[in-house]
Amino acid sequence: MMKKLWTYIFLVSILASCIPEDLPIENIPQAESRLVVSSAIQQNLGVVVTVTRSINALDDATRLDPDDLLAELAVSGADVQFLGNNQSITVQELFPGVYATPVSSLSPNVEYELRVNDAERGQSVSASTEFLRSVPILIVEAVAVKATTDSLAEVTVVFSDLPGEENWYLVSVQPIGESGPLLSDEDVFAHLFTDDDQDGQQITESFIALDFDGYDIGDTILVALSNISKGYYDFLDARENDQTGVEFLYEPYNYPSNVNNGYGYFSLHTLNSRIITVQP
Amino acid sequence: MPFATIVLDSTPVATSTQAGTFNFQASPGVHTVSATFIGYEIFSDRFNLQNDTTIRIQLKSSVENLNEFVVVDQANFAKDVIQDNQMSTISLSPREMSMLPTIAGETDVIKVAQLLPGVTKGFEGTNDYFVRGGDADQNLVLLDGATVYNTGHLFGFLSVFNPDILGDVQLTSGGFTADQGGRLSSILDIKTLSGQADSVEVAGSIGIIASRIAYRQPIKKDRLTLSLGGRRTYIDQVLRTINADVQIPYFFYDVNGRLDYQHNEKHNFYFSTYYGADVLDFSRLDESQRGNSDFNSNFNLTNSMQTVGWNFTPNSKQALEATLSRTQYDYTLNSSFEGNSIDLFGAIEDYALRTKWTQFLTQKQKLTFGYDGILHGISPSKFITTGTINDFIPSSQSRGLEAQEHAVFVQYDRPINSLLQLKVGYRQSMGIADGRAYLNPEPRLALRYTLTESSSVKFSYSRMAQYLHRVSSSAVSLPTDIWYSITRDIKPQTADQIALGYTRSFSKIKSYVSVEGYYKYMNNLTEYQEGTNLLLTASFEDQLLQGSGYSYGTEFLFRHESKRFQGWASYTLSWTNRKFDGLNNGREFPAKYDRRHSVSLVGQFDLTERWTFSAIWEFLSGSRFTPIVGNYTILNPSGTGVELVPIYTDRNAVGVSNSHRLDLGLIFKSKPSARFKSEWHFSVYNVYNRATPASIVVRTNPETGNLEYIQPALFGLIPSVAYHFRF
């Protein structure tokens, strides 16, 4: 045992003494702070738009929990408008950084332009997208699957594809803790797929939902199905391929955006959600 | 000895072939014939040439024979550089390379090549190199005429070339002749020791990472010689011996073999073979070391090359060089754990025929023509998962392909007048794969104008085409990178390069200076769509993009070779950029290894007849990087909260810090009179332990708690000792 210990100490000492100190680097131009918008249609809240500001890479806010993060970066008092279908809709601020309007004020398959003006910062952004038809979940279930050291959840969603058009779909899976789903720090798993050659048919989509802590029988999860645009599909695909942290192994890139003069993604997709329990 | 320059009455007239043969024409009479090569004493003698004559020349290393030879004129080699039409070409001798300080005590031809002007290194410690702004896969590496696809052991830390069996090495980065092709940026032509041995020769080395041995023996004097070489790392065995509880399941080995047969004055044959492997095998660990006994992983990477060569010299006016070679490169990775498995496999196999016929039309006019053909067999690259893991990491497989490359070439060399030498050539190449054929004309032009006896100006133009590319989505080359060919959708890469150079020799100080400027435009370069991740998939074809690039720069070289001191100083100032419609929003961006300045000071000095001191000092501008410069929040896909999204700069917008490094070496030799010659090599890599960064990351400062940028490094000070012997 001692021999092994001394061998390790010897090897580590040799290696550690030879590893040079990391070199500092300064004067890396930081991204200027801009307005950020993101949006979705929640069944209970209507069209929700978040308006926040971007921060530089060394800002301590990056280490905050989601609820504190939103509060820290929220842009309050901005003028948020939807323009489309010959009307202009003012989106009201619910609480700092979060704006909402009833979904009934929008017409399906109509293109809407979002305009955000932050007079305090003197910044404004705009973005356009189509209000997509909602696709309700017919059946959803999750079954625990034994993996290597943990168990995972195999999620199955059944729904009817919208006929006569090419569709891109998102199914999100989020574990729900004691504090509920909102503003939790749980990671959200996103499964992306298209309707391929199943136009207008009933689609059964099964996939393994990944989570760092795994899923156990009896766990409560939130499953949401959305009919999304190609652009938002590409945005979420970039999220799936993001390998921040191992940049020396792959080439980093910026997520695509449809926001002019800003960041984020403006999407009018409806999240049809169900809360279910993982079954054996 | 290949690449030696043959000089007739102060005019270079030939370069020796791979078999060490050469031809030239002369008017009847008495002439001075000299043969020169870097690191060797110049041979020079007078001959009364009246009819076809065979001259056999044996060059001796200038370092080993300080007391035995009268050096004719060390600066004659500089004259050859001035008079030779060839530009952008540098030769290295194995002796020269072995005297330099090395990383971990292992002489490495690739690491030495990275010190030459116009050559930029990639990730520290790896074998990637970038020539005149090109990409790492644009360099053709040949071992006795066979293509080498993977040049590194230990993930690129050491090259696959056993230095004890090496003959000579030549790097060409521009001014390509018509018989050279296949890659855009450079050709590194490595020869193993050739020719007939006079007696049994044994050489070897015992180092801290690996040991090697080489053996040469005449089977039949002046007719048949056998050469063998072998090398193995033994860090796994050393640790096991010291302490059986500490085991590393990795090792590499390589073996070389060569037969040289001199049939008669006209026919010379050789057979050369290489086999090398890297093995990482967890099943070799004892039960106590493997922890969870259900886990097993095995990684094998193999390189195999064989070449049959024939040199035919029917008379003094004609010569034929022909080689038939086979190359195989493959890797397999098998990992299994609790009923799951991941298997990775990739392979490429080549069969190549290269022929070159040289015809002397007159004493000074030469015509060269020939044919090159390569068959590539690219096996499907497979990523296979089984068990539960297959549900979230599906299996994938690329297409297998058979591809062909063909080229015919012709080149005409002649002096226009006493000052101007012309070399004009044409290479017509073709690549066939995936039901599609691509034709590429590749013209070549070289001019040399003699200003004075000690200075000349050279110009060259060459067009190159490349029908293979290396598939890697990472910033560093990995052992699992795949070589793939053109397809119906992926066109061959092409490059047009012009170079203008001035060379001047200084005979009094036994040196020469060379200045070369170049511009290179590259088209149909390959890259991957943003977000491509090839680590967990073998399906990549639909992720490929093609674009263009250009590079330009100036290279300065000062080279000196005298009795006691040899070395060079080089400086390169260069730019290289890329443009792809699907990357960086279509905007032009710097290449990853767009290093603005590159300085190498290399020297070895004989303190006494038994002590030699050597040093390398290198300065490199930082490589380019795409750091994170901001963050923003968006709704998560469930719409229940927010998550952070990174903001990066434009692609490769930021240069990491410049790096500089000093390596020192000290060699203690046995007495010159001893038959058993030995040397102790002591070297220190990175003497002042300075980081050579390759990335920029954000981390928390442990003292202040604030976030900050840092540049992590990999290698620091590495001392080493090795014992070399020869008898």
XYZ file of C-alpha atoms in Angstrom, chain B residues 73-668:
596
model
C 34.584 23.707 -49.061
C 31.678 23.557 -46.684
C 30.028 26.437 -48.459
C 29.759 24.451 -51.672
C 26.437 23.212 -50.421
C 25.326 26.842 -50.371
C 26.417 27.175 -53.980
C 24.200 24.249 -54.874
C 21.261 25.991 -53.273
C 21.983 29.040 -55.398
C 22.540 27.205 -58.662
C 19.755 24.695 -58.266
C 16.518 25.518 -60.013
C 14.529 24.006 -57.170
C 13.166 26.408 -54.568
C 11.073 26.029 -51.392
C 12.818 22.755 -50.597
C 14.846 21.898 -47.531
C 16.738 18.706 -46.815
C 17.498 17.317 -43.382
C 20.016 14.650 -42.498
C 19.293 12.122 -39.735
C 22.556 13.052 -38.067
C 21.531 16.694 -37.986
C 18.171 15.793 -36.491
C 19.625 13.469 -33.856
C 21.859 16.192 -32.412
C 19.007 18.527 -31.528
C 17.327 18.576 -28.106
C 14.117 16.595 -28.161
C 10.910 16.174 -26.244
C 11.256 13.163 -23.953
C 14.543 12.277 -25.609
C 13.055 10.963 -28.844
C 14.353 12.310 -32.165
C 11.317 13.153 -34.230
C 11.452 14.111 -37.892
C 8.071 15.834 -37.753
C 9.065 17.951 -34.751
C 12.218 19.070 -36.587
C 10.226 19.868 -39.731
C 8.029 22.129 -37.603
C 11.100 24.334 -37.042
C 11.563 25.079 -40.736
C 10.457 28.338 -42.388
C 6.923 28.280 -43.703
C 5.958 25.399 -41.415
C 3.589 26.166 -38.549
C 2.844 23.761 -35.767
C -0.592 22.965 -34.448
C -1.574 21.837 -30.971
C 1.544 21.540 -28.828
C 3.012 18.088 -28.737
C 1.060 16.788 -31.707
C 2.336 15.950 -35.165
C 0.023 18.268 -37.068
C 1.837 20.866 -39.126
C 0.615 23.544 -41.497
C 2.625 24.667 -44.473
C 2.229 28.110 -46.018
C -1.251 28.568 -44.646
C -2.608 25.201 -45.701
C -4.500 22.688 -43.576
C -2.968 19.731 -41.775
C -4.352 17.202 -44.267
C -2.725 19.006 -47.192
C 0.705 17.567 -46.427
C 1.701 14.346 -48.176
C 4.030 12.241 -46.074
C 5.852 9.474 -47.904
C 7.991 6.712 -46.465
C 10.025 5.141 -49.264
C 7.297 6.217 -51.643
C 4.337 4.848 -49.658
C 1.738 7.247 -48.234
C 1.682 7.582 -44.456
C -1.778 8.512 -43.171
C -1.118 8.579 -39.469
C 2.246 10.037 -38.539
C 2.024 9.800 -34.767
C 2.262 7.402 -31.881
C 0.910 8.286 -28.470
C -1.810 10.511 -29.939
C 0.751 12.436 -31.978
C 3.293 12.959 -29.246
C 5.924 10.988 -31.190
C 6.202 10.312 -34.891
C 6.026 6.819 -36.375
C 9.519 7.134 -37.890
C 12.347 5.283 -36.164
C 15.256 7.745 -36.450
C 17.867 4.967 -36.541
C 16.586 3.629 -39.884
C 16.057 6.979 -41.549
C 18.053 7.983 -44.568
C 17.280 11.487 -45.649
C 14.311 13.753 -45.422
C 13.206 16.423 -47.839
C 10.372 18.892 -47.354
C 8.988 20.699 -50.402
C 6.548 23.509 -49.748
C 6.438 25.179 -53.175
C 7.941 25.110 -56.637
C 6.638 21.570 -57.029
C 7.982 19.545 -59.921
C 5.595 17.803 -62.289
C 6.121 14.399 -60.690
C 4.977 15.758 -57.309
C 1.287 15.827 -56.574
C -1.571 14.581 -54.454
C -1.664 17.265 -51.784
C -1.933 21.037 -51.873
C 0.684 22.290 -49.451
C 3.737 20.118 -49.035
C 5.464 16.848 -49.632
C 7.582 15.367 -46.852
C 9.626 12.689 -48.543
C 11.246 10.374 -46.009
C 13.671 7.686 -47.065
C 15.003 4.823 -45.016
C 18.683 3.943 -45.145
C 19.411 2.473 -48.555
C 22.254 1.148 -50.621
C 24.731 -1.596 -49.881
C 26.298 -1.952 -46.457
C 29.969 -2.736 -46.212
C 29.679 -4.523 -42.893
C 27.286 -5.248 -40.072
C 26.003 -2.049 -38.520
C 24.008 -1.856 -35.321
C 22.532 1.304 -33.845
C 20.081 1.885 -31.060
C 18.879 4.001 -28.228
C 17.536 3.509 -24.742
C 15.347 6.383 -23.584
C 12.888 7.162 -20.859
C 9.829 6.567 -23.046
C 10.973 4.115 -25.677
C 13.926 2.165 -26.914
C 14.872 1.270 -30.439
C 17.371 -0.722 -32.395
C 18.460 -0.890 -36.038
C 20.501 -3.530 -37.778
C 22.091 -3.596 -41.241
C 24.001 -6.450 -42.739
C 25.397 -7.225 -46.168
C 23.964 -10.580 -47.221
C 26.095 -10.608 -50.321
C 28.743 -7.921 -50.564
C 27.857 -5.080 -52.913
C 24.762 -7.004 -53.973
C 22.266 -7.602 -51.210
C 21.805 -5.771 -47.923
C 19.249 -6.381 -45.197
C 18.152 -3.574 -42.854
C 15.883 -4.042 -39.845
C 14.626 -1.685 -37.169
C 12.331 -1.910 -34.187
C 11.040 0.328 -31.467
C 8.766 -0.068 -28.463
C 7.651 2.075 -25.639
C 7.820 0.351 -22.309
C 6.377 2.769 -19.826
C 3.777 0.059 -19.128
C 6.444 -2.543 -18.326
C 8.607 -0.182 -16.262
C 5.730 0.776 -14.018
C 4.677 -2.843 -13.689
C 8.205 -3.765 -12.637
C 8.474 -0.947 -10.122
C 5.077 -1.530 -8.663
C 2.632 -4.118 -9.941
C -0.188 -2.095 -8.422
C 0.378 0.800 -10.818
C -0.317 -0.132 -14.419
C -0.840 1.767 -17.653
C -2.397 -0.462 -20.333
C -0.880 1.441 -23.258
C 2.087 0.758 -25.487
C 3.200 1.323 -29.064
C 5.698 -0.425 -31.266
C 6.927 -0.291 -34.831
C 9.164 -2.405 -37.007
C 10.926 -1.564 -40.269
C 12.538 -3.835 -42.788
C 14.352 -3.270 -46.039
C 16.162 -5.356 -48.655
C 18.391 -3.635 -51.194
C 19.477 -5.658 -54.186
C 21.951 -4.323 -56.713
C 21.507 -6.672 -59.654
C 24.150 -4.968 -61.799
C 25.193 -1.458 -62.809
C 21.840 -0.933 -64.503
C 19.286 -2.545 -62.250
C 18.661 -1.837 -58.619
C 15.743 -3.217 -56.577
C 14.528 -2.705 -53.052
C 11.738 -3.826 -50.783
C 10.767 -1.683 -47.795
C 8.175 -2.458 -45.141
C 6.825 -0.799 -42.018
C 4.350 -1.968 -39.421
C 3.393 0.001 -36.337
C 0.633 -0.124 -33.772
C -0.721 1.776 -30.783
C -2.542 -0.389 -28.259
C -4.632 0.714 -25.296
C -6.105 -2.403 -23.750
C -7.741 -2.403 -20.360
C -8.052 -6.179 -20.398
C -4.276 -6.258 -19.807
C -4.783 -4.794 -16.378
C -4.905 -7.085 -13.391
C -8.283 -7.605 -11.713
C -7.272 -5.337 -8.858
C -6.578 -2.456 -11.252
C -9.712 -2.702 -13.340
C -12.109 -1.797 -10.553
C -15.522 -2.678 -11.926
C -14.574 -5.934 -13.596
C -17.458 -5.657 -16.070
C -15.826 -2.705 -17.855
C -13.491 -3.411 -20.703
C -12.033 -1.209 -23.424
C -9.614 -1.917 -26.202
C -8.207 0.543 -28.736
C -5.946 -0.493 -31.604
C -4.481 1.739 -34.263
C -2.250 0.280 -36.971
C -0.140 1.619 -39.811
C 1.316 -0.684 -42.418
C 3.315 0.213 -45.552
C 5.154 -1.892 -48.115
C 7.075 -0.688 -51.148
C 8.807 -2.497 -53.978
C 11.129 -0.256 -55.967
C 13.035 -0.648 -59.189
C 15.661 1.707 -60.566
C 16.814 1.090 -64.076
C 19.670 3.017 -65.703
C 20.132 1.605 -69.209
C 22.737 4.231 -70.105
C 23.963 7.634 -69.088
C 21.113 9.343 -70.906
C 18.173 7.551 -69.358
C 16.889 6.483 -65.985
C 13.686 4.916 -64.719
C 12.375 4.972 -61.166
C 9.332 2.842 -60.407
C 7.633 1.954 -57.141
C 4.670 -0.196 -56.256
C 3.385 0.393 -52.755
C 0.631 -0.576 -50.381
C -0.559 1.405 -47.375
C -3.066 0.361 -44.763
C -4.256 2.506 -41.882
C -7.022 1.388 -39.543
C -8.285 1.718 -36.004
C -10.766 -0.144 -33.828
C -12.236 0.828 -30.507
C -14.290 -1.663 -28.497
C -15.770 -0.762 -25.132
C -18.251 -2.787 -23.141
C -19.976 -2.226 -19.802
C -22.944 -3.952 -18.176
C -24.475 -5.341 -21.323
C -23.764 -2.238 -23.402
C -21.063 -1.765 -25.991
C -19.596 0.932 -28.213
C -17.558 -0.110 -31.257
C -15.751 2.260 -33.580
C -13.964 1.264 -36.763
C -12.314 3.016 -39.687
C -9.825 1.989 -42.362
C -8.217 3.015 -45.616
C -6.059 0.887 -47.894
C -4.072 2.144 -50.902
C -2.294 0.487 -53.775
C -0.065 2.895 -55.683
C 2.138 2.760 -58.739
C 4.608 5.590 -59.372
C 6.871 5.764 -62.415
C 9.298 8.411 -63.581
C 11.419 8.277 -66.703
C 14.301 10.743 -67.116
C 15.750 11.381 -70.538
C 18.826 13.570 -71.083
C 18.328 15.184 -74.462
C 21.663 16.951 -74.295
C 24.175 17.624 -71.567
C 21.976 20.326 -70.157
C 18.496 19.500 -71.372
C 16.435 16.956 -69.551
C 12.977 15.562 -70.145
C 11.092 13.796 -67.365
C 7.756 12.043 -67.755
C 5.753 9.381 -66.036
C 2.544 8.088 -64.551
C 1.170 7.860 -61.023
C -1.870 5.804 -60.084
C -3.463 5.126 -56.717
C -6.396 2.902 -55.769
C -8.017 3.896 -52.477
C -10.199 1.429 -50.637
C -12.068 3.366 -47.945
C -13.979 1.060 -45.630
C -17.244 2.246 -44.106
C -16.495 4.084 -40.913
C -18.699 2.503 -38.282
C -20.008 3.655 -34.915
C -21.994 0.766 -33.426
C -23.796 0.831 -30.086
C -25.659 -2.061 -28.500
C -27.680 -2.380 -25.331
C -29.634 0.353 -23.630
C -27.111 2.945 -24.783
C -28.355 2.424 -28.341
C -31.629 4.092 -27.406
C -30.019 7.492 -27.016
C -26.792 7.112 -29.011
C -27.838 5.352 -32.215
C -25.435 3.472 -34.431
C -24.254 5.107 -37.625
C -22.054 4.315 -40.561
C -20.499 6.214 -43.411
C -20.403 4.892 -46.968
C -17.500 2.779 -48.059
C -15.890 4.092 -51.199
C -13.431 2.994 -53.825
C -11.589 5.908 -55.333
C -8.870 6.231 -57.922
C -6.260 8.861 -58.625
C -4.374 8.971 -61.898
C -1.807 11.425 -63.145
C 0.465 11.714 -66.144
C 3.196 14.300 -66.168
C 5.962 15.711 -68.256
C 8.687 18.180 -67.384
C 11.347 19.869 -69.435
C 14.525 21.352 -67.912
C 16.912 23.492 -69.883
C 19.074 26.572 -69.577
C 17.879 29.520 -71.632
C 21.321 31.066 -71.460
C 24.264 31.013 -69.083
C 22.284 32.870 -66.445
C 18.702 31.749 -66.844
C 17.505 28.209 -66.161
C 13.976 27.084 -67.042
C 11.924 24.209 -65.738
C 8.456 23.859 -67.220
C 6.115 21.006 -66.515
C 2.568 19.797 -66.810
C 0.683 17.300 -64.712
C -2.764 16.118 -65.673
C -4.508 14.494 -62.744
C -7.837 12.768 -62.412
C -9.854 11.574 -59.455
C -12.657 9.038 -59.793
C -15.113 8.170 -57.018
C -18.823 7.791 -56.414
C -19.548 7.527 -60.142
C -17.924 10.839 -60.883
C -14.603 11.768 -62.493
C -12.799 15.058 -61.884
C -10.007 16.255 -64.153
C -7.490 18.837 -63.048
C -4.701 20.403 -65.077
C -1.656 21.130 -62.912
C 0.896 23.279 -64.738
C 4.338 23.915 -63.205
C 6.929 26.563 -63.936
C 10.267 27.364 -62.306
C 12.903 29.892 -63.277
C 16.303 30.564 -61.810
C 18.296 33.645 -62.724
C 21.914 33.797 -61.581
C 22.799 37.294 -60.446
C 26.354 36.568 -59.396
C 28.388 33.523 -58.563
C 26.957 33.656 -55.070
C 23.432 34.866 -55.573
C 20.367 34.031 -57.583
C 16.717 34.862 -57.935
C 14.093 32.134 -58.334
C 10.465 32.124 -59.313
C 7.954 29.295 -59.341
C 4.318 28.681 -60.083
C 2.489 25.462 -59.359
C -1.081 24.270 -59.382
C -1.927 21.331 -57.140
C -5.025 19.149 -56.801
C -6.025 16.939 -53.883
C -8.577 14.142 -54.007
C -8.548 13.033 -50.366
C -9.274 14.941 -47.178
C -9.132 14.124 -43.496
C -12.434 14.050 -41.623
C -12.126 15.724 -38.253
C -14.537 18.098 -36.609
C -12.243 18.834 -33.731
C -9.592 21.475 -33.513
C -6.922 18.808 -32.999
C -6.336 15.654 -34.968
C -7.497 12.519 -33.208
C -6.473 8.922 -33.841
C -10.056 8.273 -34.934
C -9.980 10.811 -37.749
C -10.998 9.360 -41.101
C -9.477 9.917 -44.526
C -12.182 10.273 -47.154
C -12.236 10.883 -50.866
C -14.018 13.188 -53.266
C -17.630 12.266 -53.940
C -20.341 13.250 -56.348
C -20.905 16.342 -54.210
C -17.460 17.023 -52.754
C -15.067 18.386 -55.370
C -11.269 18.055 -55.299
C -9.349 20.766 -53.498
C -7.046 22.894 -55.643
C -4.303 25.409 -54.935
C -2.413 27.896 -57.066
C 0.855 29.088 -55.604
C 3.484 31.527 -56.786
C 6.770 32.064 -55.038
C 9.645 34.456 -55.566
C 12.954 34.010 -53.801
C 16.422 35.396 -53.471
C 19.382 33.362 -52.231
C 22.859 34.488 -51.425
C 25.801 32.535 -50.094
C 28.584 33.853 -47.914
C 31.479 31.508 -48.448
C 33.743 33.203 -45.927
C 31.341 32.496 -43.104
C 30.102 29.233 -44.656
C 26.514 30.319 -44.731
C 23.694 31.230 -46.979
C 20.627 33.412 -46.730
C 17.334 32.766 -48.433
C 14.296 35.043 -48.662
C 11.099 33.760 -50.220
C 7.722 35.360 -50.644
C 4.638 33.397 -51.634
C 0.951 33.717 -52.359
C -1.371 30.734 -52.387
C -5.041 30.592 -53.312
C -6.976 27.471 -52.334
C -10.373 26.367 -53.571
C -12.900 23.695 -52.557
C -11.469 23.430 -49.067
C -13.591 21.225 -46.806
C -15.063 22.094 -43.441
C -18.057 21.057 -41.372
C -21.318 22.741 -40.704
C -21.485 24.527 -37.401
C -22.484 22.206 -34.596
C -21.161 19.052 -36.243
C -20.075 16.525 -33.638
C -18.245 13.507 -34.994
C -17.294 12.029 -31.648
C -20.474 9.952 -31.358
C -21.323 9.313 -35.007
C -19.762 8.072 -38.203
C -22.241 9.832 -40.478
C -20.657 13.001 -41.762
C -21.093 13.391 -45.515
C -24.114 15.634 -45.348
C -22.311 17.860 -42.845
C -19.515 18.833 -45.239
C -19.101 22.306 -46.664
C -16.695 23.621 -49.268
C -15.145 27.052 -49.448
C -11.966 28.887 -50.294
C -8.878 30.297 -48.649
C -5.755 32.242 -49.359
C -2.414 32.760 -47.690
C 0.650 34.867 -48.249
C 3.873 35.549 -46.477
C 7.615 35.891 -46.444
C 10.174 33.432 -45.158
C 13.716 34.259 -44.118
C 16.317 31.578 -43.608
C 19.908 31.906 -42.554
C 21.776 28.610 -42.563
C 25.288 27.938 -41.450
C 27.393 24.825 -41.513
C 30.982 24.768 -40.437
C 33.221 22.297 -38.712
C 32.027 22.934 -35.202
C 28.774 24.785 -35.540
C 25.694 24.008 -37.594
C 22.316 25.570 -37.429
C 19.789 27.868 -38.840
C 17.679 30.869 -38.009
C 14.316 31.247 -39.651
C 11.557 33.819 -39.518
C 8.188 33.591 -41.191
C 5.662 36.410 -41.466
C 2.378 35.102 -42.810
C -1.374 35.467 -43.099
C -3.981 32.835 -43.930
C -7.748 33.235 -44.205
C -10.827 31.212 -45.076
C -14.296 31.896 -46.480
C -17.247 29.498 -46.407
C -20.816 30.478 -47.174
C -22.150 28.358 -44.326
C -19.683 29.483 -41.653
C -19.295 32.720 -39.718
C -22.340 34.113 -41.539
C -20.458 33.904 -44.802
C -17.796 36.371 -43.656
C -14.095 35.775 -44.160
C -12.235 34.602 -41.050
C -8.646 33.727 -40.079
C -7.616 30.083 -40.229
C -7.137 28.316 -36.899
C -3.346 28.304 -37.207
C -2.938 31.759 -38.675
C 0.193 32.479 -36.686
C 1.532 35.857 -37.714
C 5.154 35.432 -36.657
C 7.248 32.329 -36.371
C 10.896 32.358 -35.328
C 13.200 29.366 -34.917
C 16.799 29.521 -33.779
C 18.411 26.106 -34.032
C 22.036 25.310 -33.417
C 24.503 22.706 -32.317
C 28.021 23.459 -31.291
C 30.883 21.042 -30.705
C 32.428 22.209 -27.446
C 35.119 19.576 -27.699
C 35.466 16.439 -29.740
C 33.354 14.621 -27.157
C 30.910 17.249 -25.958
C 28.240 18.852 -28.131
C 25.813 21.491 -26.997
C 22.563 22.142 -28.841
C 19.710 24.544 -28.412
C 16.388 25.432 -29.942
C 14.592 28.654 -29.257
C 11.218 29.062 -30.810
C 8.758 31.952 -30.872
C 5.249 31.540 -32.227
C 2.392 33.974 -32.467
C -0.641 32.468 -30.814
C -3.067 30.370 -32.792
C -6.580 31.650 -33.330
C -9.496 30.877 -31.067
C -13.215 31.542 -30.716
C -13.717 32.416 -27.044
C -16.956 32.927 -25.179
C -17.579 36.665 -24.712
C -21.066 36.812 -23.302
C -24.261 35.061 -22.285
C -27.964 35.599 -22.573
C -31.059 33.908 -21.221
C -33.946 32.327 -23.073
C -36.991 30.350 -22.102
C -36.167 26.684 -21.735
C -37.929 24.278 -24.144
C -40.619 23.591 -21.537
C -41.305 27.289 -21.098
C -41.030 26.862 -17.321
C -37.858 28.800 -16.735
C -34.777 30.276 -18.339
C -31.378 28.924 -19.274
C -28.086 30.466 -20.371
C -26.875 30.566 -23.966
C -23.233 31.430 -24.746
C -22.146 34.205 -27.084
C -18.923 33.641 -29.011
C -16.798 35.955 -31.089
C -16.604 35.637 -34.833
C -14.782 32.473 -35.799
C -11.119 32.508 -34.784
C -11.368 36.205 -33.988
C -8.974 36.175 -31.051
C -5.334 35.146 -30.944
C -4.158 33.264 -27.877
C -0.988 34.524 -26.252
C 2.253 34.260 -28.096
C 4.486 31.456 -26.978
C 8.206 30.987 -26.816
C 10.226 28.068 -25.664
C 13.842 27.132 -25.096
C 15.110 23.577 -25.373
C 18.661 22.666 -24.444
C 20.656 19.569 -25.133
C 24.040 18.207 -24.168
C 25.672 15.211 -25.783
C 28.623 13.304 -24.408
